[in-house]
mmCIF file of N, CA and C in Angstrom:
data_model
loop_
_atom_site.group_PDB
_atom_site.id
_atom_site.type_symbol
_atom_site.label_atom_id
_atom_site.label_comp_id
_atom_site.label_asym_id
_atom_site.label_seq_id
_atom_site.Cartn_x
_atom_site.Cartn_y
_atom_site.Cartn_z
ATOM 1 N N MET A 106 79.175 53.007 107.517
ATOM 2 C CA MET A 106 79.288 52.922 106.083
ATOM 3 C C MET A 106 78.457 54.032 105.466
ATOM 4 N N SER A 107 79.077 55.054 105.109
ATOM 5 C CA SER A 107 78.376 56.173 104.497
ATOM 6 C C SER A 107 78.323 55.969 102.991
ATOM 7 N N GLY A 108 77.221 56.426 102.393
ATOM 8 C CA GLY A 108 77.079 56.321 100.954
ATOM 9 C C GLY A 108 77.984 57.293 100.232
ATOM 10 N N SER A 109 78.658 58.159 100.976
ATOM 11 C CA SER A 109 79.500 59.176 100.357
ATOM 12 C C SER A 109 80.962 58.751 100.230
ATOM 13 N N VAL A 110 81.273 57.506 100.546
ATOM 14 C CA VAL A 110 82.635 57.014 100.409
ATOM 15 C C VAL A 110 82.938 56.882 98.926
ATOM 16 N N LYS A 111 84.014 57.520 98.486
ATOM 17 C CA LYS A 111 84.372 57.524 97.063
ATOM 18 C C LYS A 111 85.307 56.364 96.755
ATOM 19 N N GLU A 112 85.051 55.728 95.621
ATOM 20 C CA GLU A 112 85.914 54.622 95.223
ATOM 21 C C GLU A 112 87.241 55.150 94.682
ATOM 22 N N TYR A 113 88.228 54.261 94.653
ATOM 23 C CA TYR A 113 89.520 54.576 94.041
ATOM 24 C C TYR A 113 89.372 54.510 92.527
ATOM 25 N N ASP A 114 90.333 55.089 91.813
ATOM 26 C CA ASP A 114 90.337 54.997 90.351
ATOM 27 C C ASP A 114 90.576 53.545 89.956
ATOM 28 N N ILE A 115 89.774 53.071 89.034
ATOM 29 C CA ILE A 115 89.802 51.670 88.617
ATOM 30 C C ILE A 115 90.411 51.553 87.223
ATOM 31 N N ILE A 116 91.294 50.559 87.070
ATOM 32 C CA ILE A 116 91.857 50.241 85.755
ATOM 33 C C ILE A 116 91.144 48.991 85.257
ATOM 34 N N PRO A 117 90.251 49.157 84.268
ATOM 35 C CA PRO A 117 89.527 47.990 83.749
ATOM 36 C C PRO A 117 90.425 47.169 82.828
ATOM 37 N N PRO A 118 90.007 45.947 82.512
ATOM 38 C CA PRO A 118 90.820 45.128 81.604
ATOM 39 C C PRO A 118 90.807 45.724 80.196
ATOM 40 N N ALA A 119 91.920 45.579 79.494
ATOM 41 C CA ALA A 119 92.007 46.077 78.112
ATOM 42 C C ALA A 119 91.029 45.331 77.219
ATOM 43 N N ILE A 120 90.830 44.059 77.515
ATOM 44 C CA ILE A 120 89.865 43.228 76.789
ATOM 45 C C ILE A 120 88.782 42.868 77.798
ATOM 46 N N ILE A 121 87.557 43.226 77.512
ATOM 47 C CA ILE A 121 86.453 43.064 78.461
ATOM 48 C C ILE A 121 86.355 41.646 79.008
ATOM 49 N N THR A 122 86.569 40.656 78.169
ATOM 50 C CA THR A 122 86.419 39.272 78.610
ATOM 51 C C THR A 122 87.529 38.818 79.561
ATOM 52 N N ALA A 123 88.580 39.612 79.715
ATOM 53 C CA ALA A 123 89.681 39.231 80.600
ATOM 54 C C ALA A 123 89.226 39.144 82.053
ATOM 55 N N GLY A 124 88.345 40.032 82.503
ATOM 56 C CA GLY A 124 87.783 39.955 83.841
ATOM 57 C C GLY A 124 88.743 40.245 84.973
ATOM 58 N N VAL A 125 89.772 41.067 84.740
ATOM 59 C CA VAL A 125 90.700 41.435 85.804
ATOM 60 C C VAL A 125 90.795 42.959 85.870
ATOM 61 N N TYR A 126 90.486 43.499 87.055
ATOM 62 C CA TYR A 126 90.476 44.942 87.281
ATOM 63 C C TYR A 126 91.519 45.262 88.353
ATOM 64 N N TYR A 127 92.057 46.483 88.296
ATOM 65 C CA TYR A 127 93.078 46.901 89.259
ATOM 66 C C TYR A 127 92.738 48.264 89.834
ATOM 67 N N PHE A 128 93.211 48.505 91.069
ATOM 68 C CA PHE A 128 93.165 49.842 91.647
ATOM 69 C C PHE A 128 94.240 49.942 92.720
ATOM 70 N N THR A 129 94.631 51.174 93.026
ATOM 71 C CA THR A 129 95.664 51.440 94.020
ATOM 72 C C THR A 129 95.101 52.388 95.066
ATOM 73 N N THR A 130 95.332 52.062 96.341
ATOM 74 C CA THR A 130 94.840 52.904 97.429
ATOM 75 C C THR A 130 95.779 54.090 97.637
ATOM 76 N N ASP A 131 95.347 55.038 98.450
ATOM 77 C CA ASP A 131 96.165 56.224 98.729
ATOM 78 C C ASP A 131 97.487 55.872 99.400
ATOM 79 N N SER A 132 97.534 54.744 100.122
ATOM 80 C CA SER A 132 98.780 54.343 100.782
ATOM 81 C C SER A 132 99.664 53.490 99.880
ATOM 82 N N GLY A 133 99.261 53.337 98.598
ATOM 83 C CA GLY A 133 100.092 52.615 97.640
ATOM 84 C C GLY A 133 99.873 51.116 97.597
ATOM 85 N N VAL A 134 98.778 50.643 98.175
ATOM 86 C CA VAL A 134 98.482 49.215 98.128
ATOM 87 C C VAL A 134 97.751 48.934 96.816
ATOM 88 N N ASN A 135 98.302 47.996 96.037
ATOM 89 C CA ASN A 135 97.734 47.639 94.730
ATOM 90 C C ASN A 135 96.805 46.447 94.865
ATOM 91 N N TYR A 136 95.598 46.606 94.363
ATOM 92 C CA TYR A 136 94.591 45.550 94.405
ATOM 93 C C TYR A 136 94.297 44.994 93.027
ATOM 94 N N GLU A 137 93.938 43.721 93.020
ATOM 95 C CA GLU A 137 93.468 43.046 91.822
ATOM 96 C C GLU A 137 92.105 42.452 92.168
ATOM 97 N N VAL A 138 91.130 42.654 91.287
ATOM 98 C CA VAL A 138 89.816 42.021 91.422
ATOM 99 C C VAL A 138 89.647 41.159 90.184
ATOM 100 N N ARG A 139 89.496 39.855 90.418
ATOM 101 C CA ARG A 139 89.471 38.892 89.314
ATOM 102 C C ARG A 139 88.143 38.137 89.301
ATOM 103 N N PHE A 140 87.586 37.996 88.099
ATOM 104 C CA PHE A 140 86.353 37.244 87.893
ATOM 105 C C PHE A 140 86.714 35.968 87.153
ATOM 106 N N GLY A 141 86.680 34.855 87.862
ATOM 107 C CA GLY A 141 87.002 33.568 87.253
ATOM 108 C C GLY A 141 85.734 32.862 86.818
ATOM 109 N N ARG A 142 85.730 32.378 85.601
ATOM 110 C CA ARG A 142 84.561 31.666 85.083
ATOM 111 C C ARG A 142 84.695 30.184 85.388
ATOM 112 N N ARG A 143 83.605 29.579 85.784
ATOM 113 C CA ARG A 143 83.586 28.145 86.060
ATOM 114 C C ARG A 143 83.641 27.378 84.743
ATOM 115 N N GLN A 144 84.413 26.306 84.699
ATOM 116 C CA GLN A 144 84.506 25.496 83.485
ATOM 117 C C GLN A 144 83.175 24.826 83.161
ATOM 118 N N ASP A 145 82.445 24.439 84.206
ATOM 119 C CA ASP A 145 81.180 23.740 83.979
ATOM 120 C C ASP A 145 80.008 24.697 83.745
ATOM 121 N N ASN A 146 80.236 26.003 83.931
ATOM 122 C CA ASN A 146 79.176 26.992 83.697
ATOM 123 C C ASN A 146 79.826 28.368 83.526
ATOM 124 N N ILE A 147 80.007 28.813 82.300
ATOM 125 C CA ILE A 147 80.693 30.092 82.068
ATOM 126 C C ILE A 147 79.864 31.292 82.508
ATOM 127 N N LEU A 148 78.618 31.070 82.896
ATOM 128 C CA LEU A 148 77.783 32.163 83.399
ATOM 129 C C LEU A 148 77.821 32.247 84.924
ATOM 130 N N HIS A 149 78.754 31.518 85.526
ATOM 131 C CA HIS A 149 78.992 31.510 86.976
ATOM 132 C C HIS A 149 80.412 32.035 87.193
ATOM 133 N N ALA A 150 80.522 33.150 87.899
ATOM 134 C CA ALA A 150 81.839 33.759 88.127
ATOM 135 C C ALA A 150 82.196 33.728 89.607
ATOM 136 N N THR A 151 83.413 33.334 89.891
ATOM 137 C CA THR A 151 83.951 33.423 91.238
ATOM 138 C C THR A 151 84.736 34.726 91.318
ATOM 139 N N ILE A 152 84.431 35.526 92.343
ATOM 140 C CA ILE A 152 85.080 36.828 92.493
ATOM 141 C C ILE A 152 86.170 36.702 93.554
ATOM 142 N N VAL A 153 87.392 37.019 93.146
ATOM 143 C CA VAL A 153 88.542 36.941 94.027
ATOM 144 C C VAL A 153 89.229 38.292 94.004
ATOM 145 N N PHE A 154 89.565 38.816 95.174
ATOM 146 C CA PHE A 154 90.310 40.067 95.194
ATOM 147 C C PHE A 154 91.355 40.030 96.290
ATOM 148 N N GLY A 155 92.428 40.747 96.046
ATOM 149 C CA GLY A 155 93.500 40.789 97.018
ATOM 150 C C GLY A 155 94.582 41.748 96.586
ATOM 151 N N VAL A 156 95.563 41.870 97.446
ATOM 152 C CA VAL A 156 96.680 42.784 97.253
ATOM 153 C C VAL A 156 97.736 42.109 96.387
ATOM 154 N N THR A 157 98.325 42.885 95.473
ATOM 155 C CA THR A 157 99.363 42.329 94.604
ATOM 156 C C THR A 157 100.768 42.810 94.968
ATOM 157 N N ASN A 158 100.897 43.729 95.932
ATOM 158 C CA ASN A 158 102.217 44.212 96.349
ATOM 159 C C ASN A 158 103.054 43.051 96.879
ATOM 160 N N ASP A 159 104.314 42.985 96.475
ATOM 161 C CA ASP A 159 105.193 41.899 96.912
ATOM 162 C C ASP A 159 105.354 41.836 98.425
ATOM 163 N N GLU A 160 105.387 42.989 99.112
ATOM 164 C CA GLU A 160 105.620 42.985 100.557
ATOM 165 C C GLU A 160 104.480 42.362 101.347
ATOM 166 N N TYR A 161 103.312 42.146 100.720
ATOM 167 C CA TYR A 161 102.177 41.528 101.395
ATOM 168 C C TYR A 161 101.982 40.086 100.968
ATOM 169 N N GLU A 162 102.994 39.476 100.404
ATOM 170 C CA GLU A 162 102.890 38.108 99.892
ATOM 171 C C GLU A 162 102.226 37.203 100.929
ATOM 172 N N GLY A 163 101.071 36.656 100.557
ATOM 173 C CA GLY A 163 100.345 35.770 101.458
ATOM 174 C C GLY A 163 99.563 36.490 102.547
ATOM 175 N N GLU A 164 99.639 37.801 102.598
ATOM 176 C CA GLU A 164 98.954 38.577 103.642
ATOM 177 C C GLU A 164 98.099 39.647 102.999
ATOM 178 N N GLU A 165 97.288 39.253 102.047
ATOM 179 C CA GLU A 165 96.570 40.235 101.230
ATOM 180 C C GLU A 165 95.553 41.081 101.971
ATOM 181 N N TYR A 166 95.224 40.738 103.222
ATOM 182 C CA TYR A 166 94.211 41.514 103.932
ATOM 183 C C TYR A 166 94.800 42.474 104.964
ATOM 184 N N THR A 167 96.109 42.673 104.987
ATOM 185 C CA THR A 167 96.712 43.593 105.936
ATOM 186 C C THR A 167 96.248 45.026 105.699
ATOM 187 N N VAL A 168 95.724 45.328 104.534
ATOM 188 C CA VAL A 168 95.242 46.673 104.223
ATOM 189 C C VAL A 168 94.145 47.122 105.173
ATOM 190 N N THR A 169 93.402 46.193 105.754
ATOM 191 C CA THR A 169 92.314 46.572 106.648
ATOM 192 C C THR A 169 92.835 47.333 107.860
ATOM 193 N N ASN A 170 94.106 47.223 108.131
ATOM 194 C CA ASN A 170 94.696 47.958 109.251
ATOM 195 C C ASN A 170 95.175 49.350 108.846
ATOM 196 N N LYS A 171 95.012 49.716 107.577
ATOM 197 C CA LYS A 171 95.471 51.017 107.108
ATOM 198 C C LYS A 171 94.344 52.038 107.050
ATOM 199 N N GLY A 172 93.158 51.685 107.528
ATOM 200 C CA GLY A 172 92.045 52.621 107.543
ATOM 201 C C GLY A 172 91.412 52.862 106.182
ATOM 202 N N GLU A 173 91.657 51.965 105.232
ATOM 203 C CA GLU A 173 91.141 52.144 103.870
ATOM 204 C C GLU A 173 90.035 51.154 103.532
ATOM 205 N N LEU A 174 89.573 50.405 104.512
ATOM 206 C CA LEU A 174 88.628 49.327 104.265
ATOM 207 C C LEU A 174 87.372 49.792 103.534
ATOM 208 N N TYR A 175 86.755 50.879 103.967
ATOM 209 C CA TYR A 175 85.496 51.309 103.355
ATOM 210 C C TYR A 175 85.685 51.737 101.903
ATOM 211 N N ARG A 176 86.797 52.429 101.627
ATOM 212 C CA ARG A 176 87.046 52.815 100.231
ATOM 213 C C ARG A 176 87.385 51.602 99.380
ATOM 214 N N VAL A 177 88.100 50.645 99.944
ATOM 215 C CA VAL A 177 88.423 49.419 99.212
ATOM 216 C C VAL A 177 87.130 48.680 98.878
ATOM 217 N N MET A 178 86.256 48.511 99.849
ATOM 218 C CA MET A 178 85.008 47.789 99.610
ATOM 219 C C MET A 178 84.096 48.563 98.657
ATOM 220 N N THR A 179 84.058 49.882 98.770
ATOM 221 C CA THR A 179 83.267 50.701 97.847
ATOM 222 C C THR A 179 83.792 50.535 96.422
ATOM 223 N N THR A 180 85.110 50.441 96.286
ATOM 224 C CA THR A 180 85.715 50.239 94.969
ATOM 225 C C THR A 180 85.375 48.858 94.422
ATOM 226 N N ILE A 181 85.402 47.847 95.262
ATOM 227 C CA ILE A 181 85.058 46.495 94.821
ATOM 228 C C ILE A 181 83.599 46.445 94.383
ATOM 229 N N VAL A 182 82.714 47.133 95.097
ATOM 230 C CA VAL A 182 81.309 47.228 94.679
ATOM 231 C C VAL A 182 81.232 47.799 93.267
ATOM 232 N N LYS A 183 81.971 48.888 93.015
ATOM 233 C CA LYS A 183 81.965 49.526 91.705
ATOM 234 C C LYS A 183 82.498 48.579 90.630
ATOM 235 N N VAL A 184 83.569 47.852 90.947
ATOM 236 C CA VAL A 184 84.163 46.912 89.987
ATOM 237 C C VAL A 184 83.156 45.821 89.619
ATOM 238 N N VAL A 185 82.484 45.259 90.618
ATOM 239 C CA VAL A 185 81.508 44.202 90.330
ATOM 240 C C VAL A 185 80.382 44.761 89.460
ATOM 241 N N LYS A 186 79.938 45.969 89.751
ATOM 242 C CA LYS A 186 78.886 46.586 88.931
ATOM 243 C C LYS A 186 79.371 46.827 87.498
ATOM 244 N N MET A 187 80.629 47.209 87.343
ATOM 245 C CA MET A 187 81.195 47.396 85.999
ATOM 246 C C MET A 187 81.179 46.065 85.250
ATOM 247 N N PHE A 188 81.628 45.009 85.922
ATOM 248 C CA PHE A 188 81.659 43.688 85.298
ATOM 249 C C PHE A 188 80.248 43.256 84.910
ATOM 250 N N MET A 189 79.297 43.459 85.816
ATOM 251 C CA MET A 189 77.909 43.069 85.555
ATOM 252 C C MET A 189 77.329 43.826 84.354
ATOM 253 N N ALA A 190 77.683 45.076 84.210
ATOM 254 C CA ALA A 190 77.188 45.870 83.083
ATOM 255 C C ALA A 190 77.726 45.334 81.759
ATOM 256 N N GLU A 191 78.948 44.813 81.775
ATOM 257 C CA GLU A 191 79.573 44.270 80.566
ATOM 258 C C GLU A 191 79.194 42.818 80.298
ATOM 259 N N HIS A 192 78.679 42.125 81.322
ATOM 260 C CA HIS A 192 78.364 40.697 81.217
ATOM 261 C C HIS A 192 76.952 40.465 81.759
ATOM 262 N N GLN A 193 75.978 40.950 81.033
ATOM 263 C CA GLN A 193 74.599 40.950 81.511
ATOM 264 C C GLN A 193 73.936 39.582 81.544
ATOM 265 N N LYS A 194 74.537 38.593 80.953
ATOM 266 C CA LYS A 194 73.949 37.247 80.922
ATOM 267 C C LYS A 194 74.358 36.382 82.115
ATOM 268 N N MET A 195 75.251 36.881 82.961
ATOM 269 C CA MET A 195 75.714 36.101 84.115
ATOM 270 C C MET A 195 74.538 35.715 85.002
ATOM 271 N N VAL A 196 74.586 34.483 85.539
ATOM 272 C CA VAL A 196 73.496 34.015 86.386
ATOM 273 C C VAL A 196 73.930 33.742 87.821
ATOM 274 N N CYS A 197 75.237 33.722 88.074
ATOM 275 C CA CYS A 197 75.710 33.419 89.432
ATOM 276 C C CYS A 197 77.065 34.059 89.696
ATOM 277 N N TYR A 198 77.194 34.618 90.891
ATOM 278 C CA TYR A 198 78.465 35.151 91.377
ATOM 279 C C TYR A 198 78.765 34.465 92.702
ATOM 280 N N GLU A 199 80.023 34.141 92.907
ATOM 281 C CA GLU A 199 80.421 33.426 94.113
ATOM 282 C C GLU A 199 81.500 34.205 94.857
ATOM 283 N N PHE A 200 81.304 34.359 96.162
ATOM 284 C CA PHE A 200 82.267 35.007 97.042
ATOM 285 C C PHE A 200 82.654 33.997 98.118
ATOM 286 N N THR A 201 83.942 33.894 98.417
ATOM 287 C CA THR A 201 84.397 33.013 99.491
ATOM 288 C C THR A 201 85.201 33.833 100.481
ATOM 289 N N GLY A 202 84.887 33.663 101.758
ATOM 290 C CA GLY A 202 85.599 34.379 102.823
ATOM 291 C C GLY A 202 86.543 33.445 103.533
ATOM 292 N N ILE A 203 87.760 33.359 103.044
ATOM 293 C CA ILE A 203 88.768 32.477 103.626
ATOM 294 C C ILE A 203 89.093 32.961 105.027
ATOM 295 N N ALA A 204 89.191 32.019 105.964
ATOM 296 C CA ALA A 204 89.470 32.360 107.356
ATOM 297 C C ALA A 204 90.874 32.928 107.509
ATOM 298 N N LYS A 205 90.989 33.932 108.387
ATOM 299 C CA LYS A 205 92.310 34.450 108.757
ATOM 300 C C LYS A 205 92.965 33.424 109.662
ATOM 301 N N GLU A 206 94.254 33.597 109.927
ATOM 302 C CA GLU A 206 94.986 32.626 110.743
ATOM 303 C C GLU A 206 94.358 32.418 112.114
ATOM 304 N N ASP A 207 93.796 33.474 112.713
ATOM 305 C CA ASP A 207 93.250 33.385 114.069
ATOM 306 C C ASP A 207 91.760 33.049 114.105
ATOM 307 N N GLU A 208 91.170 32.670 112.940
ATOM 308 C CA GLU A 208 89.745 32.365 112.884
ATOM 309 C C GLU A 208 89.502 30.878 112.704
ATOM 310 N N ASP A 209 88.421 30.405 113.289
ATOM 311 C CA ASP A 209 87.989 29.016 113.146
ATOM 312 C C ASP A 209 87.317 28.863 111.782
ATOM 313 N N GLU A 210 87.821 27.956 110.956
ATOM 314 C CA GLU A 210 87.275 27.773 109.606
ATOM 315 C C GLU A 210 85.861 27.220 109.628
ATOM 316 N N GLU A 211 85.438 26.665 110.752
ATOM 317 C CA GLU A 211 84.091 26.098 110.869
ATOM 318 C C GLU A 211 83.041 27.172 111.157
ATOM 319 N N LYS A 212 83.469 28.355 111.558
ATOM 320 C CA LYS A 212 82.536 29.442 111.879
ATOM 321 C C LYS A 212 82.554 30.478 110.766
ATOM 322 N N THR A 213 81.484 31.265 110.694
ATOM 323 C CA THR A 213 81.415 32.325 109.683
ATOM 324 C C THR A 213 82.567 33.298 109.919
ATOM 325 N N THR A 214 83.323 33.584 108.871
ATOM 326 C CA THR A 214 84.487 34.451 109.010
ATOM 327 C C THR A 214 84.081 35.921 109.005
ATOM 328 N N SER A 215 84.972 36.759 109.506
ATOM 329 C CA SER A 215 84.719 38.206 109.499
ATOM 330 C C SER A 215 84.627 38.712 108.064
ATOM 331 N N ARG A 216 85.321 38.065 107.147
ATOM 332 C CA ARG A 216 85.260 38.474 105.740
ATOM 333 C C ARG A 216 83.869 38.223 105.160
ATOM 334 N N ILE A 217 83.284 37.069 105.466
ATOM 335 C CA ILE A 217 81.929 36.786 104.979
ATOM 336 C C ILE A 217 80.954 37.795 105.566
ATOM 337 N N ASN A 218 81.110 38.110 106.841
ATOM 338 C CA ASN A 218 80.223 39.107 107.459
ATOM 339 C C ASN A 218 80.371 40.464 106.777
ATOM 340 N N LEU A 219 81.584 40.813 106.403
ATOM 341 C CA LEU A 219 81.818 42.067 105.679
ATOM 342 C C LEU A 219 81.157 42.015 104.298
ATOM 343 N N TYR A 220 81.340 40.913 103.578
ATOM 344 C CA TYR A 220 80.733 40.780 102.258
ATOM 345 C C TYR A 220 79.218 40.901 102.353
ATOM 346 N N LYS A 221 78.624 40.269 103.360
ATOM 347 C CA LYS A 221 77.171 40.325 103.545
ATOM 348 C C LYS A 221 76.680 41.772 103.639
ATOM 349 N N ARG A 222 77.457 42.617 104.294
ATOM 350 C CA ARG A 222 77.067 44.023 104.453
ATOM 351 C C ARG A 222 77.079 44.771 103.121
ATOM 352 N N TYR A 223 77.922 44.351 102.195
ATOM 353 C CA TYR A 223 78.053 45.065 100.925
ATOM 354 C C TYR A 223 77.229 44.475 99.781
ATOM 355 N N LEU A 224 76.744 43.259 99.923
ATOM 356 C CA LEU A 224 75.975 42.635 98.840
ATOM 357 C C LEU A 224 74.779 43.470 98.384
ATOM 358 N N PRO A 225 73.988 44.057 99.303
ATOM 359 C CA PRO A 225 72.852 44.864 98.840
ATOM 360 C C PRO A 225 73.258 46.104 98.038
ATOM 361 N N ARG A 226 74.502 46.513 98.139
ATOM 362 C CA ARG A 226 74.980 47.645 97.337
ATOM 363 C C ARG A 226 75.274 47.228 95.897
ATOM 364 N N ILE A 227 75.486 45.946 95.707
ATOM 365 C CA ILE A 227 75.806 45.427 94.377
ATOM 366 C C ILE A 227 74.563 44.888 93.689
ATOM 367 N N PHE A 228 73.817 44.060 94.399
ATOM 368 C CA PHE A 228 72.734 43.289 93.802
ATOM 369 C C PHE A 228 71.376 43.800 94.263
ATOM 370 N N ASP A 229 70.452 43.949 93.303
ATOM 371 C CA ASP A 229 69.097 44.372 93.649
ATOM 372 C C ASP A 229 68.242 43.139 93.970
ATOM 373 N N ARG A 230 66.954 43.346 94.106
ATOM 374 C CA ARG A 230 66.042 42.263 94.514
ATOM 375 C C ARG A 230 65.865 41.179 93.457
ATOM 376 N N SER A 231 66.405 41.379 92.273
ATOM 377 C CA SER A 231 66.297 40.334 91.254
ATOM 378 C C SER A 231 67.369 39.247 91.435
ATOM 379 N N TRP A 232 68.140 39.351 92.502
ATOM 380 C CA TRP A 232 69.173 38.372 92.825
ATOM 381 C C TRP A 232 68.876 37.761 94.189
ATOM 382 N N ALA A 233 69.195 36.477 94.349
ATOM 383 C CA ALA A 233 68.983 35.775 95.617
ATOM 384 C C ALA A 233 70.333 35.414 96.227
ATOM 385 N N PHE A 234 70.422 35.519 97.553
ATOM 386 C CA PHE A 234 71.651 35.201 98.275
ATOM 387 C C PHE A 234 71.507 33.840 98.946
ATOM 388 N N ASN A 235 72.521 32.992 98.764
ATOM 389 C CA ASN A 235 72.547 31.675 99.384
ATOM 390 C C ASN A 235 73.855 31.570 100.163
ATOM 391 N N PHE A 236 73.743 31.491 101.486
ATOM 392 C CA PHE A 236 74.906 31.434 102.354
ATOM 393 C C PHE A 236 75.171 29.996 102.755
ATOM 394 N N LYS A 237 76.368 29.491 102.399
ATOM 395 C CA LYS A 237 76.768 28.130 102.763
ATOM 396 C C LYS A 237 78.148 28.200 103.391
ATOM 397 N N GLY A 238 78.180 28.128 104.709
ATOM 398 C CA GLY A 238 79.463 28.237 105.396
ATOM 399 C C GLY A 238 80.122 29.554 105.088
ATOM 400 N N ASN A 239 81.318 29.497 104.527
ATOM 401 C CA ASN A 239 82.056 30.709 104.203
ATOM 402 C C ASN A 239 82.050 31.006 102.703
ATOM 403 N N THR A 240 80.960 30.598 102.059
ATOM 404 C CA THR A 240 80.753 30.888 100.652
ATOM 405 C C THR A 240 79.380 31.526 100.487
ATOM 406 N N ILE A 241 79.323 32.525 99.651
ATOM 407 C CA ILE A 241 78.040 33.155 99.309
ATOM 408 C C ILE A 241 77.837 32.985 97.814
ATOM 409 N N LEU A 242 76.718 32.371 97.445
ATOM 410 C CA LEU A 242 76.329 32.265 96.040
ATOM 411 C C LEU A 242 75.215 33.272 95.811
ATOM 412 N N VAL A 243 75.393 34.127 94.836
ATOM 413 C CA VAL A 243 74.388 35.113 94.472
ATOM 414 C C VAL A 243 73.879 34.715 93.093
ATOM 415 N N THR A 244 72.596 34.364 93.040
ATOM 416 C CA THR A 244 72.040 33.879 91.787
ATOM 417 C C THR A 244 70.857 34.736 91.349
ATOM 418 N N ARG A 245 70.712 34.800 90.061
ATOM 419 C CA ARG A 245 69.582 35.545 89.484
ATOM 420 C C ARG A 245 68.301 34.842 89.921
ATOM 421 N N ALA A 246 67.401 35.585 90.556
ATOM 422 C CA ALA A 246 66.135 35.006 91.033
ATOM 423 C C ALA A 246 65.277 34.610 89.845
ATOM 424 N N LYS A 247 64.526 33.555 90.009
ATOM 425 C CA LYS A 247 63.715 33.053 88.898
ATOM 426 C C LYS A 247 62.296 33.499 89.028
#
């Protein structure tokens, strides 16, 4: 993971509060990064990202086989930082690493391990990481 990996061009939401960002990889794979607010706490956002191309219906992670993983993750880091800059009052971000078909849901997924590697690029020491199974809660340290 080199710090020189350049992110893809990002299309931010037309309305800041919409919380949906888009980007397209060099191979034409379209991504959506969505920040969902919790009903019980609007300062808690669940971050969901995946491919929107019709040919990948239900297989949003096939892009990892196209050699674009590092640029995709670098772009997601940038998107989260953009969202954080626009929503400075947020106190919690949630990432979930859904198991692939060949993975045991009871064990830490490869996606969670990947997210763990990128969290320090997004969050500084004023945030705390809480790992629970295949969910990571990142909360503002008190």
